[in-house]
């Protein structure tokens, strides 16, 4: 099963024989495939698939990329990321290069195999604790992003990640945005830490719960002076509002489905005239505020809270959570996708 999933000839987007870099569906498919390349690199390592037995190379070579560097964790020495370089001259295909990246930094998610699961799981816990920025794996990824941008410029770099890798990509993108660098980013199934309100079918009940949550969150934030009047340029939320990553979520994936309600609710609160409440609430995690109220400061700001996004929701029916959370759905050409642009004002 693992080999079939890793084998590009069996699972990859073979329909993309010519890439139109102005086509967002093509961009999404390539970005997802490059992330899959990282997963397969690590599984090649674990299963000792080398040389002609390695399954990873087609995941980038099919799109005329070369593997420039593997990102290796300093704790368990697993491959968790890769830097790819686009080499269009390597093929006679007449691909449009108007919006092609020169380099892509891709980050994988959790692998549930003994060789890497322990470290991956520890990092998943750090997402919950808002402590991912303090981990050595993130520092390695962040340095790779900074060095690549410094070498070729922000307009030539894409950032891509899935699950845990999407959380790292989110944090890296927000970090760069705070310094005025806005990377083209493709984040697949990014974790959103919240009760699964989006799974509630009754719309009125769901909306009521969200309004109550916003009022409580905003009220607690104000009570703790978390929303004190600051210089607008010093507002950490406003400072990343110009960064608009592409977020890809599946409503049947409880780890990321709350992004749907997060952005829709903000829009509805503005429509009913209480947008000011939501402007405060959307910047804060209720759990983090409760910790602050108890005198326990979280290590860092919540990764999942973000001002702006191009949100794409996969409405295609799935059989189970594994399909809803998987990376493979994002390069298939038979999916029912709905996209919405959200810009924080």
Short mmCIF file of C-alpha atoms in Angstrom, two decimals:
data_model
loop_
_atom_site.label_atom_id
_atom_site.label_comp_id
_atom_site.label_asym_id
_atom_site.label_seq_id
_atom_site.Cartn_x
_atom_site.Cartn_y
_atom_site.Cartn_z
CA UNK A 1 0.00 0.00 0.00
CA UNK A 2 2.84 2.38 0.87
CA UNK A 3 4.62 1.69 -2.44
CA UNK A 4 1.42 2.29 -4.43
CA UNK A 5 0.91 5.61 -2.66
CA UNK A 6 4.53 6.59 -3.28
CA UNK A 7 4.66 5.39 -6.89
CA UNK A 8 4.12 8.40 -9.15
CA UNK A 9 3.12 6.19 -12.08
CA UNK A 10 0.23 4.82 -10.01
CA UNK A 11 -0.79 7.80 -7.83
CA UNK A 12 0.60 10.96 -9.42
CA UNK A 13 -1.13 13.59 -11.61
CA UNK A 14 -0.16 12.04 -14.95
CA UNK A 15 -2.76 14.24 -16.67
CA UNK A 16 -0.52 17.30 -16.21
CA UNK A 17 1.58 16.71 -19.30
CA UNK A 18 1.90 20.47 -19.86
CA UNK A 19 1.98 22.94 -16.97
CA UNK A 20 0.29 26.31 -17.32
CA UNK A 21 1.83 28.30 -14.51
CA UNK A 22 -0.98 30.86 -14.69
CA UNK A 23 -3.51 28.12 -13.84
CA UNK A 24 -4.10 27.92 -10.08
CA UNK A 25 -5.22 24.28 -10.37
CA UNK A 26 -1.90 23.41 -11.97
CA UNK A 27 -0.04 25.37 -9.31
CA UNK A 28 -1.92 23.52 -6.57
CA UNK A 29 -1.24 20.12 -8.13
CA UNK A 30 2.47 20.75 -8.56
CA UNK A 31 2.85 22.14 -5.03
CA UNK A 32 1.05 19.10 -3.56
CA UNK A 33 3.17 16.73 -5.63
CA UNK A 34 6.39 18.34 -4.40
CA UNK A 35 5.20 17.85 -0.82
CA UNK A 36 4.46 14.22 -1.65
CA UNK A 37 8.03 14.03 -2.90
CA UNK A 38 9.22 14.83 0.62
CA UNK A 39 7.03 12.10 2.12
CA UNK A 40 8.44 9.63 -0.40
CA UNK A 41 12.02 10.75 0.22
CA UNK A 42 11.62 9.87 3.88
CA UNK A 43 9.89 6.56 3.15
CA UNK A 44 12.67 5.72 0.67
CA UNK A 45 15.15 6.33 3.48
CA UNK A 46 13.25 4.23 5.99
CA UNK A 47 12.71 1.35 3.57
CA UNK A 48 16.25 1.63 2.15
CA UNK A 49 14.97 2.16 -1.39
CA UNK A 50 18.01 3.49 -3.23
CA UNK A 51 19.11 4.05 -6.81
CA UNK A 52 16.61 2.65 -9.32
CA UNK A 53 14.45 1.40 -6.43
CA UNK A 54 13.83 4.92 -5.06
CA UNK A 55 10.32 6.19 -5.73
CA UNK A 56 10.75 9.86 -4.82
CA UNK A 57 12.43 11.45 -7.90
CA UNK A 58 9.43 11.29 -10.31
CA UNK A 59 7.43 13.48 -7.94
CA UNK A 60 9.60 16.45 -8.89
CA UNK A 61 11.28 15.40 -12.12
CA UNK A 62 7.92 15.06 -13.93
CA UNK A 63 7.48 18.82 -13.44
CA UNK A 64 11.11 19.67 -14.36
CA UNK A 65 12.38 20.33 -10.86
CA UNK A 66 15.59 19.04 -9.36
CA UNK A 67 16.20 18.27 -5.72
CA UNK A 68 18.56 20.96 -4.50
CA UNK A 69 18.68 20.01 -0.82
CA UNK A 70 16.96 17.78 1.72
CA UNK A 71 16.01 19.28 5.07
CA UNK A 72 17.01 16.84 7.81
CA UNK A 73 15.86 16.90 11.41
CA UNK A 74 18.73 17.18 13.88
CA UNK A 75 17.02 14.94 16.44
CA UNK A 76 16.08 11.78 14.53
CA UNK A 77 17.84 12.59 11.21
CA UNK A 78 14.66 12.08 9.19
CA UNK A 79 13.95 14.03 6.00
CA UNK A 80 11.13 16.47 6.73
CA UNK A 81 11.52 18.95 3.90
CA UNK A 82 13.16 19.71 0.59
CA UNK A 83 14.26 22.65 -1.52
CA UNK A 84 13.53 22.18 -5.21
CA UNK A 85 14.86 24.21 -8.14
CA UNK A 86 12.80 24.61 -11.30
CA UNK A 87 14.76 23.73 -14.45
CA UNK A 88 12.48 24.36 -17.45
CA UNK A 89 15.37 24.04 -19.90
CA UNK A 90 15.60 20.36 -19.00
CA UNK A 91 12.55 19.63 -21.15
CA UNK A 92 11.38 20.64 -24.63
CA UNK A 93 7.80 21.09 -23.38
CA UNK A 94 6.33 24.50 -24.11
CA UNK A 95 5.37 25.31 -20.54
CA UNK A 96 4.27 28.82 -19.59
CA UNK A 97 6.84 30.22 -17.14
CA UNK A 98 5.18 33.56 -16.37
CA UNK A 99 4.32 32.55 -12.81
CA UNK A 100 6.59 29.59 -12.27
CA UNK A 101 8.70 29.51 -9.12
CA UNK A 102 12.48 29.29 -9.26
CA UNK A 103 12.57 27.46 -5.95
CA UNK A 104 10.03 25.64 -3.77
CA UNK A 105 10.51 24.88 -0.09
CA UNK A 106 8.26 21.89 0.69
CA UNK A 107 7.50 20.45 4.13
CA UNK A 108 5.83 17.13 4.88
CA UNK A 109 3.46 16.19 7.68
CA UNK A 110 3.46 13.35 10.21
CA UNK A 111 4.51 9.86 9.11
CA UNK A 112 3.07 7.12 11.29
CA UNK A 113 6.08 4.82 11.09
CA UNK A 114 8.36 3.96 13.99
CA UNK A 115 11.44 5.65 12.54
CA UNK A 116 9.87 9.10 12.48
CA UNK A 117 6.56 9.01 14.35
CA UNK A 118 7.96 9.78 17.81
CA UNK A 119 9.61 13.01 16.69
CA UNK A 120 6.69 13.98 14.43
CA UNK A 121 4.23 13.39 17.26
CA UNK A 122 6.30 15.54 19.63
CA UNK A 123 6.07 18.36 17.10
CA UNK A 124 2.32 17.84 16.74
CA UNK A 125 2.09 18.41 20.50
CA UNK A 126 4.11 21.59 20.12
CA UNK A 127 1.47 22.89 17.70
CA UNK A 128 -1.14 22.42 20.43
CA UNK A 129 1.14 24.17 22.95
CA UNK A 130 1.93 27.01 20.50
CA UNK A 131 5.57 26.11 20.94
CA UNK A 132 6.46 25.00 17.41
CA UNK A 133 8.62 28.10 16.89
CA UNK A 134 10.92 26.91 19.68
CA UNK A 135 11.74 23.56 18.04
CA UNK A 136 14.96 22.86 16.18
CA UNK A 137 13.09 21.41 13.17
CA UNK A 138 11.23 24.66 12.65
CA UNK A 139 14.46 26.62 13.03
CA UNK A 140 16.05 24.50 10.29
CA UNK A 141 13.04 25.09 8.03
CA UNK A 142 12.93 28.81 8.84
CA UNK A 143 16.62 29.24 8.05
CA UNK A 144 16.14 27.41 4.75
CA UNK A 145 13.32 29.77 3.82
CA UNK A 146 15.29 32.86 4.82
CA UNK A 147 18.41 31.75 2.93
CA UNK A 148 16.48 30.90 -0.21
CA UNK A 149 14.63 34.21 -0.22
CA UNK A 150 17.87 36.08 0.43
CA UNK A 151 19.49 34.33 -2.54
CA UNK A 152 16.80 34.69 -5.21
CA UNK A 153 14.17 37.12 -3.89
CA UNK A 154 10.69 36.54 -2.49
CA UNK A 155 8.93 36.56 -5.89
CA UNK A 156 10.92 33.49 -6.95
CA UNK A 157 10.12 31.31 -3.94
CA UNK A 158 7.11 29.16 -3.15
CA UNK A 159 6.32 27.66 0.24
CA UNK A 160 4.34 24.41 0.41
CA UNK A 161 3.36 22.11 3.26
CA UNK A 162 0.87 19.50 4.40
CA UNK A 163 -0.55 18.93 7.90
CA UNK A 164 2.37 19.38 10.33
CA UNK A 165 4.30 20.76 7.39
CA UNK A 166 1.46 23.20 6.69
CA UNK A 167 1.65 24.40 10.30
CA UNK A 168 5.38 24.97 9.87
CA UNK A 169 4.70 26.71 6.56
CA UNK A 170 2.05 28.88 8.20
CA UNK A 171 4.45 29.92 10.94
CA UNK A 172 7.29 30.53 8.47
CA UNK A 173 5.02 32.56 6.19
CA UNK A 174 3.73 34.67 9.06
CA UNK A 175 7.27 35.23 10.31
CA UNK A 176 8.41 36.43 6.89
CA UNK A 177 5.28 38.58 6.46
CA UNK A 178 6.08 40.46 9.66
CA UNK A 179 9.23 41.69 7.95
CA UNK A 180 7.34 42.67 4.79
CA UNK A 181 8.12 39.54 2.75
CA UNK A 182 5.02 37.83 1.35
CA UNK A 183 5.67 34.35 -0.02
CA UNK A 184 3.40 32.52 -2.42
CA UNK A 185 2.25 29.71 -0.14
CA UNK A 186 0.26 26.50 -0.63
CA UNK A 187 -0.79 25.00 2.70
CA UNK A 188 -2.70 21.72 2.60
CA UNK A 189 -4.83 20.56 5.56
CA UNK A 190 -3.29 23.08 7.99
CA UNK A 191 -4.23 22.26 11.62
CA UNK A 192 -6.81 24.53 13.27
CA UNK A 193 -6.97 23.99 17.02
CA UNK A 194 -10.61 24.31 17.98
CA UNK A 195 -13.62 22.19 18.92
CA UNK A 196 -15.11 20.79 15.67
CA UNK A 197 -18.00 23.26 15.48
CA UNK A 198 -18.02 22.99 11.70
CA UNK A 199 -19.23 19.38 12.02
CA UNK A 200 -22.55 20.58 13.50
CA UNK A 201 -25.24 20.26 10.82
CA UNK A 202 -27.79 22.73 12.22
CA UNK A 203 -26.70 26.10 10.83
CA UNK A 204 -28.54 28.22 13.43
CA UNK A 205 -27.03 26.24 16.30
CA UNK A 206 -23.58 26.44 14.74
CA UNK A 207 -23.90 30.18 14.14
CA UNK A 208 -25.17 30.74 17.68
CA UNK A 209 -22.22 28.86 19.17
CA UNK A 210 -19.80 30.87 17.09
CA UNK A 211 -21.37 34.21 18.11
CA UNK A 212 -21.24 33.22 21.77
CA UNK A 213 -17.64 32.15 21.38
CA UNK A 214 -16.73 35.46 19.73
CA UNK A 215 -18.38 37.50 22.47
CA UNK A 216 -16.65 35.52 25.21
CA UNK A 217 -13.27 35.61 23.45
CA UNK A 218 -13.46 39.34 22.70
CA UNK A 219 -14.66 40.14 26.21
CA UNK A 220 -11.89 38.13 27.84
CA UNK A 221 -9.29 39.68 25.54
CA UNK A 222 -10.42 43.17 26.46
CA UNK A 223 -10.53 42.29 30.15
CA UNK A 224 -6.95 41.09 29.97
CA UNK A 225 -5.92 44.17 28.01
CA UNK A 226 -4.93 41.85 25.17
CA UNK A 227 -6.45 44.28 22.72
CA UNK A 228 -4.82 47.43 24.05
CA UNK A 229 -4.54 50.33 21.63
CA UNK A 230 -1.23 50.00 19.82
CA UNK A 231 0.45 51.60 16.90
CA UNK A 232 -1.10 49.92 13.83
CA UNK A 233 2.33 49.03 12.46
CA UNK A 234 3.05 47.20 15.73
CA UNK A 235 -0.13 45.12 15.57
CA UNK A 236 1.12 41.56 14.95
CA UNK A 237 -2.18 40.53 13.34
CA UNK A 238 -2.41 43.52 11.03
CA UNK A 239 1.26 43.20 10.13
CA UNK A 240 0.63 39.90 8.30
CA UNK A 241 -2.72 40.86 6.73
CA UNK A 242 -1.12 41.52 3.34
CA UNK A 243 0.09 37.90 3.16
CA UNK A 244 -2.62 35.81 1.48
CA UNK A 245 -1.65 32.12 1.46
CA UNK A 246 -3.64 29.47 -0.37
CA UNK A 247 -5.26 27.22 2.25
CA UNK A 248 -6.70 23.87 1.20
CA UNK A 249 -9.09 22.17 3.61
CA UNK A 250 -11.58 19.33 3.63
CA UNK A 251 -14.75 19.72 5.77
CA UNK A 252 -14.49 16.03 6.72
CA UNK A 253 -11.03 16.55 8.16
CA UNK A 254 -11.62 17.69 11.74
CA UNK A 255 -8.00 18.84 12.01
CA UNK A 256 -8.46 21.65 9.49
CA UNK A 257 -12.22 22.01 8.87
CA UNK A 258 -12.61 24.92 11.31
CA UNK A 259 -10.94 27.23 8.81
CA UNK A 260 -14.24 27.15 6.90
CA UNK A 261 -16.21 28.50 9.85
CA UNK A 262 -13.39 30.81 10.96
CA UNK A 263 -13.54 32.88 7.79
CA UNK A 264 -17.27 32.55 7.09
CA UNK A 265 -18.13 33.62 10.63
CA UNK A 266 -15.97 36.73 10.36
CA UNK A 267 -17.87 37.70 7.21
CA UNK A 268 -21.28 37.06 8.82
CA UNK A 269 -20.38 39.08 11.91
CA UNK A 270 -19.56 42.04 9.66
CA UNK A 271 -22.85 41.60 7.79
CA UNK A 272 -24.94 41.78 11.00
CA UNK A 273 -23.08 44.85 12.20
CA UNK A 274 -20.89 43.38 14.94
CA UNK A 275 -17.68 43.12 12.99
CA UNK A 276 -15.81 45.04 15.70
CA UNK A 277 -16.36 42.17 18.14
CA UNK A 278 -15.07 39.65 15.65
CA UNK A 279 -12.03 41.79 14.82
CA UNK A 280 -10.95 41.30 18.42
CA UNK A 281 -12.04 37.66 18.71
CA UNK A 282 -10.43 36.51 15.45
CA UNK A 283 -6.99 37.48 16.72
CA UNK A 284 -7.15 35.40 19.88
CA UNK A 285 -7.41 31.81 20.97
CA UNK A 286 -9.90 31.31 23.80
CA UNK A 287 -7.66 28.61 25.27
CA UNK A 288 -4.69 30.95 25.23
CA UNK A 289 -6.69 33.70 26.91
CA UNK A 290 -7.85 31.33 29.63
CA UNK A 291 -4.20 30.34 30.25
CA UNK A 292 -3.30 34.01 30.51
CA UNK A 293 -6.14 34.57 32.95
CA UNK A 294 -4.71 31.76 35.08
CA UNK A 295 -1.28 33.36 34.94
CA UNK A 296 0.16 30.78 32.55
CA UNK A 297 1.56 32.39 29.43
CA UNK A 298 1.68 30.27 26.29
CA UNK A 299 5.11 29.95 24.62
CA UNK A 300 3.92 31.78 21.49
CA UNK A 301 0.96 33.10 19.54
CA UNK A 302 -1.52 30.59 18.04
CA UNK A 303 -0.21 29.46 14.66
CA UNK A 304 -3.62 28.87 13.09
CA UNK A 305 -5.02 32.40 13.50
CA UNK A 306 -4.50 34.28 10.24
CA UNK A 307 -5.94 37.52 8.82
CA UNK A 308 -6.24 36.74 5.10
CA UNK A 309 -6.39 33.70 2.85
CA UNK A 310 -7.47 32.19 -0.42
CA UNK A 311 -9.48 29.31 1.03
CA UNK A 312 -10.27 26.27 -1.10
CA UNK A 313 -12.66 23.67 0.30
CA UNK A 314 -12.90 20.16 -1.14
CA UNK A 315 -16.58 19.22 -1.21
CA UNK A 316 -16.03 15.82 -2.84
CA UNK A 317 -17.54 12.99 -0.74
CA UNK A 318 -14.95 10.86 1.06
CA UNK A 319 -15.10 7.50 2.78
CA UNK A 320 -12.99 8.24 5.83
CA UNK A 321 -10.74 10.68 7.66
CA UNK A 322 -7.63 9.32 5.95
CA UNK A 323 -8.94 10.42 2.57
CA UNK A 324 -10.11 13.77 3.92
CA UNK A 325 -6.71 14.52 5.46
CA UNK A 326 -4.56 13.05 2.70
CA UNK A 327 -2.35 15.04 0.33
CA UNK A 328 -3.37 12.99 -2.74
CA UNK A 329 -6.76 14.70 -3.08
CA UNK A 330 -5.12 18.00 -3.97
CA UNK A 331 -3.71 17.01 -7.36
CA UNK A 332 -6.66 14.98 -8.62
CA UNK A 333 -8.67 16.50 -11.46
CA UNK A 334 -12.03 15.00 -10.42
CA UNK A 335 -12.55 16.95 -7.19
CA UNK A 336 -15.38 19.37 -6.40
CA UNK A 337 -13.57 22.44 -5.13
CA UNK A 338 -14.97 25.76 -3.91
CA UNK A 339 -12.69 28.76 -3.41
CA UNK A 340 -13.21 32.04 -1.56
CA UNK A 341 -10.93 35.03 -1.08
CA UNK A 342 -10.86 36.56 2.41
CA UNK A 343 -8.98 39.81 3.01
CA UNK A 344 -8.61 41.25 6.49
CA UNK A 345 -9.33 44.98 6.63
#
